[in-house]
Every structure is written in structure tokens, then in C-alpha cells.
Short mmCIF file of N, CA, C and O in Angstrom, two decimals:
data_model
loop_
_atom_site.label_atom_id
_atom_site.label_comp_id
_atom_site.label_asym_id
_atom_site.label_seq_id
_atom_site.Cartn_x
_atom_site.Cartn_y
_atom_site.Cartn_z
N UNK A 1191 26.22 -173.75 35.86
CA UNK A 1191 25.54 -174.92 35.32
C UNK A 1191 24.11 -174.54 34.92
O UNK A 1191 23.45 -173.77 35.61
N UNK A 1192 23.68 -175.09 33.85
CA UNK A 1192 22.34 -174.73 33.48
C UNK A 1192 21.40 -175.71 34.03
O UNK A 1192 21.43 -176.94 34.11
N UNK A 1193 20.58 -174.84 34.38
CA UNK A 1193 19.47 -176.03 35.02
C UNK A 1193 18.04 -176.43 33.77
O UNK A 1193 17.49 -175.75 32.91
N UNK A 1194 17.86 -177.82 34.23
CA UNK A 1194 16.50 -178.10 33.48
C UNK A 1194 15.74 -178.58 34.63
O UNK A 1194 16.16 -178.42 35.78
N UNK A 1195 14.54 -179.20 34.33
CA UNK A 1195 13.42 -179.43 34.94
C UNK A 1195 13.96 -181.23 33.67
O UNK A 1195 14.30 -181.32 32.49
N UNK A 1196 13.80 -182.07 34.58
CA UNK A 1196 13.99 -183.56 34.30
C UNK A 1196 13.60 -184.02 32.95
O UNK A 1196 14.29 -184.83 32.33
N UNK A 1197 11.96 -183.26 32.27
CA UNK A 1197 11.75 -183.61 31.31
C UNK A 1197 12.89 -182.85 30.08
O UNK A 1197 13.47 -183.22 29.06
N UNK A 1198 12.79 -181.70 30.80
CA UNK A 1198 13.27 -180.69 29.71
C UNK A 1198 14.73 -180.92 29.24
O UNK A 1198 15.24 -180.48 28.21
N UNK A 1199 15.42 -181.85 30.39
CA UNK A 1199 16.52 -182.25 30.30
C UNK A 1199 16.87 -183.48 29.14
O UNK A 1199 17.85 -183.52 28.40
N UNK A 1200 15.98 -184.25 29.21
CA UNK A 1200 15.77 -185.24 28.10
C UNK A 1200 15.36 -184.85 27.18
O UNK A 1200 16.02 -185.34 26.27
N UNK A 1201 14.23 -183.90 26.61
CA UNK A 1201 14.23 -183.52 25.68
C UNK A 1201 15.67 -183.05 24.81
O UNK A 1201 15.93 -183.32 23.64
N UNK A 1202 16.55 -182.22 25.83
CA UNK A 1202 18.29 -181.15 25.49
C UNK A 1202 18.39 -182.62 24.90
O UNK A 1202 18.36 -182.87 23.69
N UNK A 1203 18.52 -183.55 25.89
CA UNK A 1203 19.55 -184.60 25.46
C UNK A 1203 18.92 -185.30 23.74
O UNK A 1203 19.57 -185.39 22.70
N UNK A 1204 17.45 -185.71 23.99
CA UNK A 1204 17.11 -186.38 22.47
C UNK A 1204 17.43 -185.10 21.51
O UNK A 1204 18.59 -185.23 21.11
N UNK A 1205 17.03 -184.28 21.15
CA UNK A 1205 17.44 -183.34 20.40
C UNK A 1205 19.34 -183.41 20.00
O UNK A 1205 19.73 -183.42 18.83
N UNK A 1206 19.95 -183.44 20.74
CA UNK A 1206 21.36 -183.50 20.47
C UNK A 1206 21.51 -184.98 19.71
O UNK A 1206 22.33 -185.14 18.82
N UNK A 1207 20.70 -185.95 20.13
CA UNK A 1207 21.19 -186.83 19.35
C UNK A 1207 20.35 -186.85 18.11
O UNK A 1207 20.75 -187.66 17.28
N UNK A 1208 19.26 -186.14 17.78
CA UNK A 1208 18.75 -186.36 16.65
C UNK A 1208 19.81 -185.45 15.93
O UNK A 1208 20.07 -185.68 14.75
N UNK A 1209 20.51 -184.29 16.68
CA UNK A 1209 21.52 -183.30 15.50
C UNK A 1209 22.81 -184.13 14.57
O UNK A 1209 23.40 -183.88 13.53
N UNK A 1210 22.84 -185.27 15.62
CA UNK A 1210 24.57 -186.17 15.55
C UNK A 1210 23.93 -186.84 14.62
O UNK A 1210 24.76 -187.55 14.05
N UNK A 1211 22.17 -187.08 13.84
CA UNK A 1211 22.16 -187.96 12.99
C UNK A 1211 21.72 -189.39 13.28
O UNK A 1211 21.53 -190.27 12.44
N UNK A 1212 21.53 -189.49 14.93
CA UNK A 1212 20.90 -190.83 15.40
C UNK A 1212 19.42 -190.88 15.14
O UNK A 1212 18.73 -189.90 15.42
N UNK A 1213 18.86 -192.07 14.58
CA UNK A 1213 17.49 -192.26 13.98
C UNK A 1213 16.68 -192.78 14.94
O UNK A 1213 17.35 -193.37 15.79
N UNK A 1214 15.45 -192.79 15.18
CA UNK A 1214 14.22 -193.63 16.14
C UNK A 1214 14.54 -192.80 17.48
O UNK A 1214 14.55 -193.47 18.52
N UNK A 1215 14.77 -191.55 17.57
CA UNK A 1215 15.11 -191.07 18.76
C UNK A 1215 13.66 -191.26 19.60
O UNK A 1215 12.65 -191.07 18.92
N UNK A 1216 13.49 -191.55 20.79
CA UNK A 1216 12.38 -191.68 21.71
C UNK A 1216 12.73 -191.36 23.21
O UNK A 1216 13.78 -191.56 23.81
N UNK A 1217 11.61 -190.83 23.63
CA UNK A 1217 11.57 -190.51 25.12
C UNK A 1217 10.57 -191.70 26.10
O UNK A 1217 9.44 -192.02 25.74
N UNK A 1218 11.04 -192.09 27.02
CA UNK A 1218 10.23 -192.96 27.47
C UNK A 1218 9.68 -192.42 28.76
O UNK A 1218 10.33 -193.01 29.62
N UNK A 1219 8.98 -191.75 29.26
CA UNK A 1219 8.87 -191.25 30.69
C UNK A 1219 8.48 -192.74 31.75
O UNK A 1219 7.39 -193.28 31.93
N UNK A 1220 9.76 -193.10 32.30
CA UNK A 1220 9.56 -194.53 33.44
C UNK A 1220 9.36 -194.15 34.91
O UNK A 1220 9.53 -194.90 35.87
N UNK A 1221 8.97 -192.79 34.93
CA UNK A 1221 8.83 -192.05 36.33
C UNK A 1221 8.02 -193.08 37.31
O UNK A 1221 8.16 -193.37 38.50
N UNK A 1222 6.95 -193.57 36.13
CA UNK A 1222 5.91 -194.23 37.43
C UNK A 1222 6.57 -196.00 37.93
O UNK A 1222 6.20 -196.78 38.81
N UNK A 1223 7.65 -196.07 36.90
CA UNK A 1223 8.02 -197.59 37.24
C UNK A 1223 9.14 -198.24 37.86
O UNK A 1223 9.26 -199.29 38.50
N UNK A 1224 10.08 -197.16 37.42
CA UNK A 1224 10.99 -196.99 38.21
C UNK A 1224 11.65 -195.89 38.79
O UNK A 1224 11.64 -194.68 38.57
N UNK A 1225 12.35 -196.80 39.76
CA UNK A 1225 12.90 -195.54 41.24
C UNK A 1225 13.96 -195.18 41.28
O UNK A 1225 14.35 -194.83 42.39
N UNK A 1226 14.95 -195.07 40.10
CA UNK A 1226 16.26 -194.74 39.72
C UNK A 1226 16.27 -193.83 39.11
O UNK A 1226 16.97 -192.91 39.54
N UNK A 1227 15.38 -193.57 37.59
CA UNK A 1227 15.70 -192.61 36.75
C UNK A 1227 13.99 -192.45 36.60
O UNK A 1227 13.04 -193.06 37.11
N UNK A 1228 14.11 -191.32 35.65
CA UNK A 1228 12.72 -190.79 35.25
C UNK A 1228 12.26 -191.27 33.71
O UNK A 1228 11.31 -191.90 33.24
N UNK A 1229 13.35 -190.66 33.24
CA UNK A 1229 13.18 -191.03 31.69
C UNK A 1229 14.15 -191.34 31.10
O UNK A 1229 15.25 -190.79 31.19
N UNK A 1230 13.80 -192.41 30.29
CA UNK A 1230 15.00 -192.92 29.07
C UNK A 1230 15.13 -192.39 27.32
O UNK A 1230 14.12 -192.60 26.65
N UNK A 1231 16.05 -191.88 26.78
CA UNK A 1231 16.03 -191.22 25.80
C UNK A 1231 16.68 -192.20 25.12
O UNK A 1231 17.89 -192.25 25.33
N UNK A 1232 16.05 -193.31 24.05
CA UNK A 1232 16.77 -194.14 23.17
C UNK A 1232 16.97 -193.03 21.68
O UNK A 1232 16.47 -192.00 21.23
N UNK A 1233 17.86 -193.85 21.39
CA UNK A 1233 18.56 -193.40 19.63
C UNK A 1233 19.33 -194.62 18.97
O UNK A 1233 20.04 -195.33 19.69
N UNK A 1234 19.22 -194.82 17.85
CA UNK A 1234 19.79 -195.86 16.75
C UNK A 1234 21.12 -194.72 16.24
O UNK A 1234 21.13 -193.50 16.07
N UNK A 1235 22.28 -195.87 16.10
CA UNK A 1235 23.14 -195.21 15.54
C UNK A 1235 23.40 -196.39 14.16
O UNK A 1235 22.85 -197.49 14.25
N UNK A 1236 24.13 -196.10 13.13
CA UNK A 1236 24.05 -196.84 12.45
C UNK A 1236 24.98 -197.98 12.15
O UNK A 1236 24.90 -198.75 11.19
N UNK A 1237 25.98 -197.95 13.21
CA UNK A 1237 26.87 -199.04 13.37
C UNK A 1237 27.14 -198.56 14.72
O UNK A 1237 26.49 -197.88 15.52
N UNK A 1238 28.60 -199.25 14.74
CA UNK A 1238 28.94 -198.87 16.32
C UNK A 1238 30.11 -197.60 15.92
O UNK A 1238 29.72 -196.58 16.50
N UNK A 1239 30.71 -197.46 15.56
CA UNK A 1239 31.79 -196.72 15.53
C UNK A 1239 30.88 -195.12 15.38
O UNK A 1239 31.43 -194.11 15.81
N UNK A 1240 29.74 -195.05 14.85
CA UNK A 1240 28.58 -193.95 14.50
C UNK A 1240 28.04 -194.18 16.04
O UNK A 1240 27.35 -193.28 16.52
N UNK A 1241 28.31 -195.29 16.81
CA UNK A 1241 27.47 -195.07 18.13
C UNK A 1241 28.48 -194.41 18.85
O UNK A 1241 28.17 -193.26 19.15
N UNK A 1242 29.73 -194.82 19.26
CA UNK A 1242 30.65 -194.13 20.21
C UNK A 1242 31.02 -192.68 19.71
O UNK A 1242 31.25 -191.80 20.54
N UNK A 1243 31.09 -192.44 18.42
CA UNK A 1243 31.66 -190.94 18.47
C UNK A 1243 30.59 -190.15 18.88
O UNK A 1243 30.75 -188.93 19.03
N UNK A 1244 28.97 -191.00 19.17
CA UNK A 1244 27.84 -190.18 19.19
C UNK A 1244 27.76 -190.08 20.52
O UNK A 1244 27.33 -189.03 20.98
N UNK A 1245 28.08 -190.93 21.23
CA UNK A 1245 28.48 -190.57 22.69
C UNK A 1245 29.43 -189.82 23.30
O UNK A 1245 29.35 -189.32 24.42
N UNK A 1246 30.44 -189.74 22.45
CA UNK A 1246 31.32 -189.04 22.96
C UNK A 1246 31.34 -187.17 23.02
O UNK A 1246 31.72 -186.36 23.86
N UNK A 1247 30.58 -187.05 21.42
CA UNK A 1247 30.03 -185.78 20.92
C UNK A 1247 29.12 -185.36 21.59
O UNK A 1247 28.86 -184.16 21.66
N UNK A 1248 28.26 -186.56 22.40
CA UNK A 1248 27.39 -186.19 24.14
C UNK A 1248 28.48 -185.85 24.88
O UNK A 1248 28.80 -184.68 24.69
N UNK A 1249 29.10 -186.37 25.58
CA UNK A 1249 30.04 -185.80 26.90
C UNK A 1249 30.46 -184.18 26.49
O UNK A 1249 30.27 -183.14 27.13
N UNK A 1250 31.06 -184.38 25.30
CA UNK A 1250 31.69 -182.91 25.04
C UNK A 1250 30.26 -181.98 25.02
O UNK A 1250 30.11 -181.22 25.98
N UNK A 1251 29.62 -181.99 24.37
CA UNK A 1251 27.88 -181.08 24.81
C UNK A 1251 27.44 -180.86 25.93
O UNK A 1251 27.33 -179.69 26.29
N UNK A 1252 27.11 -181.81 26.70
CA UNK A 1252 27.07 -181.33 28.29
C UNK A 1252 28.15 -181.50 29.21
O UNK A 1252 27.73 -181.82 30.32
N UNK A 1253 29.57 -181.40 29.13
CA UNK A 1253 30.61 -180.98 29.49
C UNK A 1253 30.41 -179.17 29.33
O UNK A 1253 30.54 -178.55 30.39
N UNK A 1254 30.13 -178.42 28.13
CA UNK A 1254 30.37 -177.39 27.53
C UNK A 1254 28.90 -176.53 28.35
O UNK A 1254 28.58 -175.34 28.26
N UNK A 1255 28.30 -177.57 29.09
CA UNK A 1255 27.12 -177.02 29.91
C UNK A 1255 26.96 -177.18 31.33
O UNK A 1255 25.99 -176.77 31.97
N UNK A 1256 28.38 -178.05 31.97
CA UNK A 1256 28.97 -178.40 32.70
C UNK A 1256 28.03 -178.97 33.27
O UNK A 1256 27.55 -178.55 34.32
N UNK A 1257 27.55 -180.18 32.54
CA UNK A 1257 26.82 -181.50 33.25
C UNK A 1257 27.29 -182.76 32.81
O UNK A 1257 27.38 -183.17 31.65
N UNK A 1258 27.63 -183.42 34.02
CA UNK A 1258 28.69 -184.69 34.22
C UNK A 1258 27.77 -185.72 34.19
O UNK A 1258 26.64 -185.33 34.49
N UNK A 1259 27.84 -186.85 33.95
CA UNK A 1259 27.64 -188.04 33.76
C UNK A 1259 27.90 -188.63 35.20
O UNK A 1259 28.80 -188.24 35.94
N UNK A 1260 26.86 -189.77 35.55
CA UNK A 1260 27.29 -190.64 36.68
C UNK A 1260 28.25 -192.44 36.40
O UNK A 1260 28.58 -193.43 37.05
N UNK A 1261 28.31 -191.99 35.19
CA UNK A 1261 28.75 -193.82 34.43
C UNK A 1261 27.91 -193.93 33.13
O UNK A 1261 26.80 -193.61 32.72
N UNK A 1262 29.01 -194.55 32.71
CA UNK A 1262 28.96 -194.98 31.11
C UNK A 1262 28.95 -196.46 30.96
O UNK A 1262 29.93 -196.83 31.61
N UNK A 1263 28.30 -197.62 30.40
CA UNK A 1263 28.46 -198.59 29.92
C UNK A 1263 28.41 -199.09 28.49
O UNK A 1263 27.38 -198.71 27.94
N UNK A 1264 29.06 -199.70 27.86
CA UNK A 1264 28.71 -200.44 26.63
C UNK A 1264 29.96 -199.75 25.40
O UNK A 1264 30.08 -200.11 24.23
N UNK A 1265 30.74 -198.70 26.11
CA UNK A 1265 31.24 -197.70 25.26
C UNK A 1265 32.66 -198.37 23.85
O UNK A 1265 33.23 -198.03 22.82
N UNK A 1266 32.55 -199.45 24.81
CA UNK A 1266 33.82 -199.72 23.96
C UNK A 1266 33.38 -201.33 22.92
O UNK A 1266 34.04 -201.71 21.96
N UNK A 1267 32.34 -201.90 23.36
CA UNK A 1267 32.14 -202.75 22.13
C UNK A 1267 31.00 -201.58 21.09
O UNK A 1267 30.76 -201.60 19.88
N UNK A 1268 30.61 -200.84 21.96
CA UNK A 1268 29.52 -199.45 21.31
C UNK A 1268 28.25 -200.50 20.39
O UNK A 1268 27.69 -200.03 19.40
N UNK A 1269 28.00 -201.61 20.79
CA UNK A 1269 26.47 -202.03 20.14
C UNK A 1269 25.33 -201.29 21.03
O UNK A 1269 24.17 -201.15 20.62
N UNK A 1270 25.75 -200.89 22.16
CA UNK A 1270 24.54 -200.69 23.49
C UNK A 1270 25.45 -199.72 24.43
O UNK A 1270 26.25 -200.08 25.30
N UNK A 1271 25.18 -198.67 24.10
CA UNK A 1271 25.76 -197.67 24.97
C UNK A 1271 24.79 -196.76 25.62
O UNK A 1271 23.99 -195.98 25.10
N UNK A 1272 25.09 -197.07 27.24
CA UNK A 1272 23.89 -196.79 28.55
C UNK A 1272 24.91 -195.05 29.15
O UNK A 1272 26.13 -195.19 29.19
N UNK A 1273 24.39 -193.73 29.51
CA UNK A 1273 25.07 -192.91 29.82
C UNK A 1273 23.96 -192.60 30.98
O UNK A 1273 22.87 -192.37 30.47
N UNK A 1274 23.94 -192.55 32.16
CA UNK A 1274 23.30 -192.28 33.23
C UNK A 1274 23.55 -191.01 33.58
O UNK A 1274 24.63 -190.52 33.91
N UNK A 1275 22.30 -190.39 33.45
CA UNK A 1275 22.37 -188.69 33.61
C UNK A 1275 22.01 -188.20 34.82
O UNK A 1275 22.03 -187.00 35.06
N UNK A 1276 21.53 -189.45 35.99
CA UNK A 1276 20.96 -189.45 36.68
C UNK A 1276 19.33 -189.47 36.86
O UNK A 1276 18.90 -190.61 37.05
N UNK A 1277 18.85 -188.98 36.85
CA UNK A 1277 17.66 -188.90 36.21
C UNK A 1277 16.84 -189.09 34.84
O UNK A 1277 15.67 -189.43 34.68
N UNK A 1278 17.79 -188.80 33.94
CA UNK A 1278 17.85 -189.36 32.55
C UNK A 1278 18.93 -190.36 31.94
O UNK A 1278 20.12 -190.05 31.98
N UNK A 1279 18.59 -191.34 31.48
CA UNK A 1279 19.49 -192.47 31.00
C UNK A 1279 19.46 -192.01 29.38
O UNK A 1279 18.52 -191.49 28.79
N UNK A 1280 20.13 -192.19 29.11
CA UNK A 1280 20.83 -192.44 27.45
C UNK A 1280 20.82 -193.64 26.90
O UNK A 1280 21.82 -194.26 27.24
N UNK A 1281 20.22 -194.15 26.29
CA UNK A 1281 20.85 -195.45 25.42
C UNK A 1281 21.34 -195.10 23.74
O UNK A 1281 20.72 -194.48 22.87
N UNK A 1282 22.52 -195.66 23.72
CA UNK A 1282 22.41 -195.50 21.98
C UNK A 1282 22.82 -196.54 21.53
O UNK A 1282 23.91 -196.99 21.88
N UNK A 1283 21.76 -197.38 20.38
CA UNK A 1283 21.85 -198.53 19.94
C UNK A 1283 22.46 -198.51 18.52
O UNK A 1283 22.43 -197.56 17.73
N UNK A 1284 23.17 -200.01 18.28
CA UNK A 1284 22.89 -200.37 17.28
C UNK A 1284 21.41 -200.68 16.57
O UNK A 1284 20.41 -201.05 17.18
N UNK A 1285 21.50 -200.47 15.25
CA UNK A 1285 19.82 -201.17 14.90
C UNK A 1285 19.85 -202.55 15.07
O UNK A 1285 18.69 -202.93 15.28
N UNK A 1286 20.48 -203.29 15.07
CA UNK A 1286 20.27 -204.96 15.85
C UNK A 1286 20.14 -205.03 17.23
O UNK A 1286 19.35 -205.89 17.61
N UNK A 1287 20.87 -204.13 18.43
CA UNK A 1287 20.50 -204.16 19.47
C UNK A 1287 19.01 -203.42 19.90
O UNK A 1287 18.27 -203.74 20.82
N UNK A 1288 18.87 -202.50 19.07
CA UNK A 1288 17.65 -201.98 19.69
C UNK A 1288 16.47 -202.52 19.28
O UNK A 1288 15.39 -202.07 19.67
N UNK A 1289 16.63 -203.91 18.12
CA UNK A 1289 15.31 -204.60 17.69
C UNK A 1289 15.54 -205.33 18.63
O UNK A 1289 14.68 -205.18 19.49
N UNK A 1290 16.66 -206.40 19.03
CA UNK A 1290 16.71 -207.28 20.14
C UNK A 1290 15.78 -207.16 21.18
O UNK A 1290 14.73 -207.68 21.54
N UNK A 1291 16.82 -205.96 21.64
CA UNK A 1291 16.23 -205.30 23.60
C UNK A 1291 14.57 -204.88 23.46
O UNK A 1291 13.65 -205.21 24.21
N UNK A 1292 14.54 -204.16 22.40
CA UNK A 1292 13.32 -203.13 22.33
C UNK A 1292 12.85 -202.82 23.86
O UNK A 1292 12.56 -203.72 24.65
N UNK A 1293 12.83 -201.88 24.08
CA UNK A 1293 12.91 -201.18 25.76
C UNK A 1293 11.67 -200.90 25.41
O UNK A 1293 10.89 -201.31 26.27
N UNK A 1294 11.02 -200.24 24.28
CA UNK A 1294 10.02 -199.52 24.36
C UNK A 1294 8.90 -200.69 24.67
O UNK A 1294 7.85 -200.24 25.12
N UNK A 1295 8.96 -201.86 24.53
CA UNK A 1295 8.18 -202.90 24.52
C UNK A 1295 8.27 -203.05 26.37
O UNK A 1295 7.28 -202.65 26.99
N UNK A 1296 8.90 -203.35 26.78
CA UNK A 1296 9.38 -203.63 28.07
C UNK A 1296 8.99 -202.12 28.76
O UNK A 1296 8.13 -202.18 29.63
N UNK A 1297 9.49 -200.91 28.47
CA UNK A 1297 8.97 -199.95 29.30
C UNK A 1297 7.70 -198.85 29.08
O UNK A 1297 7.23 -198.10 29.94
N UNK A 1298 7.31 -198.98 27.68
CA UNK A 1298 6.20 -198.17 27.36
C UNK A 1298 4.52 -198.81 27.73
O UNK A 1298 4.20 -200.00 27.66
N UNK A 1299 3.82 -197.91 28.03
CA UNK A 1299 2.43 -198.33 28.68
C UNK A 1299 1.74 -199.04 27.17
O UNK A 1299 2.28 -199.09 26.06
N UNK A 1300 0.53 -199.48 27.54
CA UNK A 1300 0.61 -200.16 26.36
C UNK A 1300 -0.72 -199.17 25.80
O UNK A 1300 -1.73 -199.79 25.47
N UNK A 1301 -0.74 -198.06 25.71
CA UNK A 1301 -1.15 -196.92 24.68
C UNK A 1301 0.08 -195.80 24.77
O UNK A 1301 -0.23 -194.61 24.81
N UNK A 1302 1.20 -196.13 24.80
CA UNK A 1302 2.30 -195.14 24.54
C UNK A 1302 2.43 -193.78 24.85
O UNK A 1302 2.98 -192.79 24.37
N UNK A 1303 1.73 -194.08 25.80
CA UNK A 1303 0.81 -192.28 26.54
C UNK A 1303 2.58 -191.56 27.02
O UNK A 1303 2.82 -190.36 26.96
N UNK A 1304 3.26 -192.26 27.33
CA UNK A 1304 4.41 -192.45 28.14
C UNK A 1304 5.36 -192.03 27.38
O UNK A 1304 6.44 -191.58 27.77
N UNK A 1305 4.90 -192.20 25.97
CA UNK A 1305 6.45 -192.41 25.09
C UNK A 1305 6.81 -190.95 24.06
O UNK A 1305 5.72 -190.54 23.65
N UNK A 1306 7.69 -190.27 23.65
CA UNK A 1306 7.60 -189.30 22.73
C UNK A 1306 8.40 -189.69 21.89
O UNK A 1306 9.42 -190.23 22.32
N UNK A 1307 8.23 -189.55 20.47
CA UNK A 1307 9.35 -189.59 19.16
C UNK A 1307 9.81 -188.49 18.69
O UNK A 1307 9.18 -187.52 18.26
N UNK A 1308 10.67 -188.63 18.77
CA UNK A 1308 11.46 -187.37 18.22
C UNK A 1308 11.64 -187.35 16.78
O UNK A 1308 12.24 -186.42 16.25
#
């Protein structure tokens, strides 16, 4: 198994989804806010059917690096698909869900010191 260091791990992960073609890729570092995960790596897909194969083309990538997933949600209506990396969460939105939710509003500091775009 390959190891990362938590950030570096989210970075592997936004990078793979900017390759699959997902747009607004962002890193959110929530280390200081919450006590579950560290960082959240959002991505826009451009419908849903462009969101699930983009998740799925995740599992097979870190499968092939033999890193497992703790749970998947949202996979099968695919507007809001959550992949818990443990330490790193996944979201991949529709562009209507991710104007809705906007996480970055809800989890970014409010000078974005916190946040990276990919």
C-alpha cells in the first residue's frame, strides 16, 4: 500500500478527479473543525451519470493502490456523491447540488486560508 501524509493524500485524490474531467475541484482543509476527517476534496461533474462513472473510475484508482474506502453515499441517484477516505472525504457534485450545499461557504474560513483550487 502506498502511503501519503493526509494532505498529500487529497491532493492524489483532487488531481484524479481533475484527470476524469470534474470542474471546481477544491480542497478544504476542516482539520481545525472537525473531528472525523481532515480534508474535503469537492469536484463538479456535469450531470450525474458523468458523476458516478467518476466515482467509480475513483474506486478502481485507489483499488490499483490498494486503498479502500470506508462508505459511499449518494452513488446511485449520483447528484451528491460522499466517498469517505477516512481522513479525506470526496464529494462529487452535480452543478445544482454544489450551488445548493456550497460546503465551501459552510466550511471555508472566511479568508479561504483553508481552501485550495485545483
Amino acid at each position: 500500500m502506498t502511503q501519503f501524509t493526509n494532505r498529500e493524500f487529497a491532493d492524489k485524490l483532487a488531481n484524479i478527479l481533475k484527470d476524469f474531467g470534474l470542474k471546481n475541484i477544491t480542497i478544504i482543509d476542516v482539520s481545525e473543525r472537525n473531528t472525523l476527517t481532515d480534508y474535503f476534496v469537492l469536484g463538479t461533474a456535469r450531470n450525474p451519470s458523468n458523476a458516478k462513472a467518476s466515482a467509480e473510475k475513483l474506486y478502481e484508482e485507489m483499488k490499483k493502490l490498494e486503498i479502500f474506502d470506508d462508505g459511499t453515499d449518494g452513488l446511485r441517484e449520483a447528484r451528491w456523491i460522499v466517498i469517505d477516505y477516512f481522513q479525506v472525504m470526496v464529494h462529487i457534485f452535480t452543478p445544482e447540488m454544489r450551488e445548493f450545499y456550497n460546503l465551501e461557504k459552510l466550511w471555508a474560513d472566511p479568508e479561504d486560508a483553508n481552501v485550495t483550487r485545483i
